Amino acid sequence: MSSGIVTRAGTVAFCLLFFGFLFGPLVIMVITAFNSSSFPRIVPWDCFTTDWFGRLSRDLLLMKGLGNSLAIGAGVVVVSTPIGLAAALALSEVGPKLKGLLYTVFISPILMPGIVIGISTLLFWGRIGSGLGFGFDSIFYNGFFLTILGQVCFIAAYSMLVFLARLQRFDTSLTEAALDLGATPGQAFRRILLPFLRPAIFSAAILAFLASLENYNTTVFAIVAESTFTTVLASKVRLGIDPSISAVAVVIIAITLIGAIVHEVHQRRADTLAQGGAAARRILENPVAALLRHPATVATIMIALLGTAVWYGSQHDSRACEKTILDAKMLEQQRLQEQQRQPAPAPAAPSGTAPAPSTPFGGVFTPDNLGGPKP
């Protein structure tokens, strides 16, 4: 066997193990969301059902937590994106020595544990509120306010990294030329730099929102008496899980896939049009190709497919199958109970020995055993 075959076999095996480790839990979780078993499992399979998605939508506590997470995520985006942009612009304008120091300061919240950020946010703003004479019903003790500020501490650094990566490709001579032609710094920023940073602004906003939505370590301390999507899920896991948790994962995976596909289509279309050539002419000249390659069309098709799957799942009735499974389990339980009620067979006496007396206490108090005179 040549070394090339061994290398290819090892590479294939490594890739299979890697992707299995990466996507295996997701596949298992998706499958368990459609099993009627009350505990998430694949084997043994009971019945195909979509009832767990309906139960998920009727979970008021989870829906309230989701609404709180969306509101907090929007607030984090509004605050962290401008802060990250300002930090990136500051780093791009200072000298090398000061740039290293500022970069270390700006990036340090990412290296800090989320628990520390959550507790310090709670204590810091609580002390400020008490020092100013505000009560516990003030904004300084509000869970939404504290959670947004706590998450912004490190999410703004993520936004800064996105803007720094984009600014490395910016030609500063464009703004210098605008200033030489009489434009004010504000006009140069709005008309030259800001349009160039538009993709980075969108990416930083999406990253900030997702980081806020999935955060738990900081949120669990800063949210105080409120709840978010992650804290509700964590409490459900502690108290015992059911396939509704898997249904949540299916919804998140579906939304993520649709967003990723639409973004990829948009990016490829933009790159093709920017490069020009025959491919760009085919898109521009052929209205059908332009329509099919448009991100809005792809998003509409994906949402239509998802809606069709949801409608088909809502029409499926698994009650007959579940009744059959329940009857089979009850019959099995009755059979086991009957086996337990049946007396165990008495062991056979050894050959050549007398059978054991049937009197109480094993015949200990019979006259023969008490040593009395025999009749």
PDB file of C-alpha atoms in Angstrom, residues 181-312:
ATOM      1  CA  LEU A 181     -11.293  70.142  -2.288  1.00  0.00           C
ATOM      2  CA  GLY A 182     -13.044  71.986   0.525  1.00  0.00           C
ATOM      3  CA  ALA A 183     -15.119  69.304   2.192  1.00  0.00           C
ATOM      4  CA  THR A 184     -15.494  69.409   5.943  1.00  0.00           C
ATOM      5  CA  PRO A 185     -14.425  66.394   8.035  1.00  0.00           C
ATOM      6  CA  GLY A 186     -18.083  65.587   8.618  1.00  0.00           C
ATOM      7  CA  GLN A 187     -18.851  65.656   4.900  1.00  0.00           C
ATOM      8  CA  ALA A 188     -15.837  63.487   4.107  1.00  0.00           C
ATOM      9  CA  PHE A 189     -16.964  60.995   6.732  1.00  0.00           C
ATOM     10  CA  ARG A 190     -20.583  60.864   5.569  1.00  0.00           C
ATOM     11  CA  ARG A 191     -19.934  60.751   1.823  1.00  0.00           C
ATOM     12  CA  ILE A 192     -16.706  58.748   1.561  1.00  0.00           C
ATOM     13  CA  LEU A 193     -15.880  56.753   4.667  1.00  0.00           C
ATOM     14  CA  LEU A 194     -19.382  55.840   5.816  1.00  0.00           C
ATOM     15  CA  PRO A 195     -20.470  54.315   2.454  1.00  0.00           C
ATOM     16  CA  PHE A 196     -17.240  52.320   2.435  1.00  0.00           C
ATOM     17  CA  LEU A 197     -17.985  51.038   5.945  1.00  0.00           C
ATOM     18  CA  ARG A 198     -21.604  50.111   5.196  1.00  0.00           C
ATOM     19  CA  PRO A 199     -20.915  46.341   4.818  1.00  0.00           C
ATOM     20  CA  ALA A 200     -18.886  46.390   8.030  1.00  0.00           C
ATOM     21  CA  ILE A 201     -21.677  48.218   9.854  1.00  0.00           C
ATOM     22  CA  PHE A 202     -24.141  45.550   8.786  1.00  0.00           C
ATOM     23  CA  SER A 203     -21.775  42.737   9.781  1.00  0.00           C
ATOM     24  CA  ALA A 204     -20.966  44.338  13.133  1.00  0.00           C
ATOM     25  CA  ALA A 205     -24.659  44.829  13.887  1.00  0.00           C
ATOM     26  CA  ILE A 206     -25.482  41.191  13.085  1.00  0.00           C
ATOM     27  CA  LEU A 207     -22.533  39.961  15.137  1.00  0.00           C
ATOM     28  CA  ALA A 208     -23.510  42.151  18.085  1.00  0.00           C
ATOM     29  CA  PHE A 209     -27.115  40.979  17.966  1.00  0.00           C
ATOM     30  CA  LEU A 210     -26.192  37.297  17.837  1.00  0.00           C
ATOM     31  CA  ALA A 211     -23.613  37.677  20.603  1.00  0.00           C
ATOM     32  CA  SER A 212     -26.233  39.360  22.766  1.00  0.00           C
ATOM     33  CA  LEU A 213     -28.877  36.746  21.997  1.00  0.00           C
ATOM     34  CA  GLU A 214     -26.721  33.784  23.003  1.00  0.00           C
ATOM     35  CA  ASN A 215     -24.975  35.348  25.986  1.00  0.00           C
ATOM     36  CA  TYR A 216     -25.628  33.709  29.345  1.00  0.00           C
ATOM     37  CA  ASN A 217     -22.755  34.294  31.788  1.00  0.00           C
ATOM     38  CA  THR A 218     -23.143  38.060  31.920  1.00  0.00           C
ATOM     39  CA  THR A 219     -26.907  38.079  31.484  1.00  0.00           C
ATOM     40  CA  VAL A 220     -27.726  35.713  34.330  1.00  0.00           C
ATOM     41  CA  PHE A 221     -26.267  38.199  36.848  1.00  0.00           C
ATOM     42  CA  ALA A 222     -27.245  41.490  35.225  1.00  0.00           C
ATOM     43  CA  ILE A 223     -30.850  40.654  34.327  1.00  0.00           C
ATOM     44  CA  VAL A 224     -31.850  40.734  38.044  1.00  0.00           C
ATOM     45  CA  ALA A 225     -35.521  39.686  38.328  1.00  0.00           C
ATOM     46  CA  GLU A 226     -36.252  39.473  34.595  1.00  0.00           C
ATOM     47  CA  SER A 227     -35.559  36.575  32.263  1.00  0.00           C
ATOM     48  CA  THR A 228     -34.125  36.146  28.802  1.00  0.00           C
ATOM     49  CA  PHE A 229     -34.192  33.411  26.219  1.00  0.00           C
ATOM     50  CA  THR A 230     -30.955  31.849  27.433  1.00  0.00           C
ATOM     51  CA  THR A 231     -31.825  31.999  31.134  1.00  0.00           C
ATOM     52  CA  VAL A 232     -35.211  30.362  30.519  1.00  0.00           C
ATOM     53  CA  LEU A 233     -33.586  27.586  28.496  1.00  0.00           C
ATOM     54  CA  ALA A 234     -31.001  27.055  31.230  1.00  0.00           C
ATOM     55  CA  SER A 235     -33.723  26.739  33.862  1.00  0.00           C
ATOM     56  CA  LYS A 236     -35.561  24.228  31.680  1.00  0.00           C
ATOM     57  CA  VAL A 237     -32.426  22.123  31.346  1.00  0.00           C
ATOM     58  CA  ARG A 238     -31.898  22.139  35.113  1.00  0.00           C
ATOM     59  CA  LEU A 239     -35.481  21.079  35.823  1.00  0.00           C
ATOM     60  CA  GLY A 240     -35.583  18.387  33.135  1.00  0.00           C
ATOM     61  CA  ILE A 241     -35.622  18.614  29.369  1.00  0.00           C
ATOM     62  CA  ASP A 242     -38.154  17.530  26.792  1.00  0.00           C
ATOM     63  CA  PRO A 243     -38.080  17.650  22.970  1.00  0.00           C
ATOM     64  CA  SER A 244     -39.355  21.243  23.002  1.00  0.00           C
ATOM     65  CA  ILE A 245     -35.704  22.203  23.592  1.00  0.00           C
ATOM     66  CA  SER A 246     -34.870  20.365  20.378  1.00  0.00           C
ATOM     67  CA  ALA A 247     -37.673  22.260  18.644  1.00  0.00           C
ATOM     68  CA  VAL A 248     -35.993  25.513  19.682  1.00  0.00           C
ATOM     69  CA  ALA A 249     -32.760  24.276  18.130  1.00  0.00           C
ATOM     70  CA  VAL A 250     -34.536  23.388  14.877  1.00  0.00           C
ATOM     71  CA  VAL A 251     -36.023  26.880  14.618  1.00  0.00           C
ATOM     72  CA  ILE A 252     -32.659  28.533  15.293  1.00  0.00           C
ATOM     73  CA  ILE A 253     -30.876  26.294  12.778  1.00  0.00           C
ATOM     74  CA  ALA A 254     -33.507  27.002  10.108  1.00  0.00           C
ATOM     75  CA  ILE A 255     -33.270  30.771  10.581  1.00  0.00           C
ATOM     76  CA  THR A 256     -29.469  30.613  10.547  1.00  0.00           C
ATOM     77  CA  LEU A 257     -29.373  28.553   7.351  1.00  0.00           C
ATOM     78  CA  ILE A 258     -31.795  30.856   5.556  1.00  0.00           C
ATOM     79  CA  GLY A 259     -29.821  33.921   6.600  1.00  0.00           C
ATOM     80  CA  ALA A 260     -26.503  32.350   5.587  1.00  0.00           C
ATOM     81  CA  ILE A 261     -27.791  31.263   2.169  1.00  0.00           C
ATOM     82  CA  VAL A 262     -29.336  34.658   1.424  1.00  0.00           C
ATOM     83  CA  HIS A 263     -26.153  36.444   2.494  1.00  0.00           C
ATOM     84  CA  GLU A 264     -24.006  34.163   0.343  1.00  0.00           C
ATOM     85  CA  VAL A 265     -26.222  34.775  -2.691  1.00  0.00           C
ATOM     86  CA  HIS A 266     -26.075  38.520  -2.102  1.00  0.00           C
ATOM     87  CA  GLN A 267     -22.291  38.466  -1.726  1.00  0.00           C
ATOM     88  CA  ARG A 268     -21.726  36.408  -4.868  1.00  0.00           C
ATOM     89  CA  ARG A 269     -24.059  38.614  -6.880  1.00  0.00           C
ATOM     90  CA  ALA A 270     -22.299  41.749  -5.662  1.00  0.00           C
ATOM     91  CA  ASP A 271     -18.863  40.289  -6.458  1.00  0.00           C
ATOM     92  CA  THR A 272     -19.981  39.244  -9.930  1.00  0.00           C
ATOM     93  CA  LEU A 273     -21.386  42.672 -10.729  1.00  0.00           C
ATOM     94  CA  ALA A 274     -18.285  44.378  -9.352  1.00  0.00           C
ATOM     95  CA  GLN A 275     -15.923  42.268 -11.475  1.00  0.00           C
ATOM     96  CA  GLY A 276     -17.934  42.808 -14.652  1.00  0.00           C
ATOM     97  CA  GLY A 277     -17.342  40.622 -17.673  1.00  0.00           C
ATOM     98  CA  ALA A 278     -19.597  38.067 -19.311  1.00  0.00           C
ATOM     99  CA  ALA A 279     -21.092  36.819 -16.054  1.00  0.00           C
ATOM    100  CA  ALA A 280     -22.175  40.320 -15.064  1.00  0.00           C
ATOM    101  CA  ARG A 281     -23.650  40.935 -18.513  1.00  0.00           C
ATOM    102  CA  ARG A 282     -25.685  37.731 -18.278  1.00  0.00           C
ATOM    103  CA  ILE A 283     -27.171  38.914 -15.008  1.00  0.00           C
ATOM    104  CA  LEU A 284     -27.912  42.397 -16.297  1.00  0.00           C
ATOM    105  CA  GLU A 285     -29.208  41.409 -19.732  1.00  0.00           C
ATOM    106  CA  ASN A 286     -31.278  38.373 -18.765  1.00  0.00           C
ATOM    107  CA  PRO A 287     -34.183  39.393 -16.518  1.00  0.00           C
ATOM    108  CA  VAL A 288     -34.876  35.786 -15.517  1.00  0.00           C
ATOM    109  CA  ALA A 289     -31.290  35.249 -14.369  1.00  0.00           C
ATOM    110  CA  ALA A 290     -31.322  38.589 -12.587  1.00  0.00           C
ATOM    111  CA  LEU A 291     -34.522  37.637 -10.788  1.00  0.00           C
ATOM    112  CA  LEU A 292     -33.356  34.158  -9.792  1.00  0.00           C
ATOM    113  CA  ARG A 293     -30.022  35.425  -8.484  1.00  0.00           C
ATOM    114  CA  HIS A 294     -31.519  38.243  -6.497  1.00  0.00           C
ATOM    115  CA  PRO A 295     -31.280  37.725  -2.719  1.00  0.00           C
ATOM    116  CA  ALA A 296     -34.924  38.698  -2.235  1.00  0.00           C
ATOM    117  CA  THR A 297     -36.012  35.926  -4.609  1.00  0.00           C
ATOM    118  CA  VAL A 298     -33.883  33.359  -2.816  1.00  0.00           C
ATOM    119  CA  ALA A 299     -35.230  34.506   0.547  1.00  0.00           C
ATOM    120  CA  THR A 300     -38.802  34.249  -0.743  1.00  0.00           C
ATOM    121  CA  ILE A 301     -38.212  30.723  -2.043  1.00  0.00           C
ATOM    122  CA  MET A 302     -36.618  29.605   1.220  1.00  0.00           C
ATOM    123  CA  ILE A 303     -39.419  31.094   3.307  1.00  0.00           C
ATOM    124  CA  ALA A 304     -42.016  29.494   1.019  1.00  0.00           C
ATOM    125  CA  LEU A 305     -40.365  26.084   1.430  1.00  0.00           C
ATOM    126  CA  LEU A 306     -40.234  26.560   5.176  1.00  0.00           C
ATOM    127  CA  GLY A 307     -43.876  27.623   5.247  1.00  0.00           C
ATOM    128  CA  THR A 308     -44.850  24.557   3.223  1.00  0.00           C
ATOM    129  CA  ALA A 309     -43.009  22.301   5.648  1.00  0.00           C
ATOM    130  CA  VAL A 310     -44.704  24.002   8.598  1.00  0.00           C
ATOM    131  CA  TRP A 311     -48.137  23.634   6.990  1.00  0.00           C
ATOM    132  CA  TYR A 312     -47.541  19.958   6.224  1.00  0.00           C
TER     133      TYR A 312
END
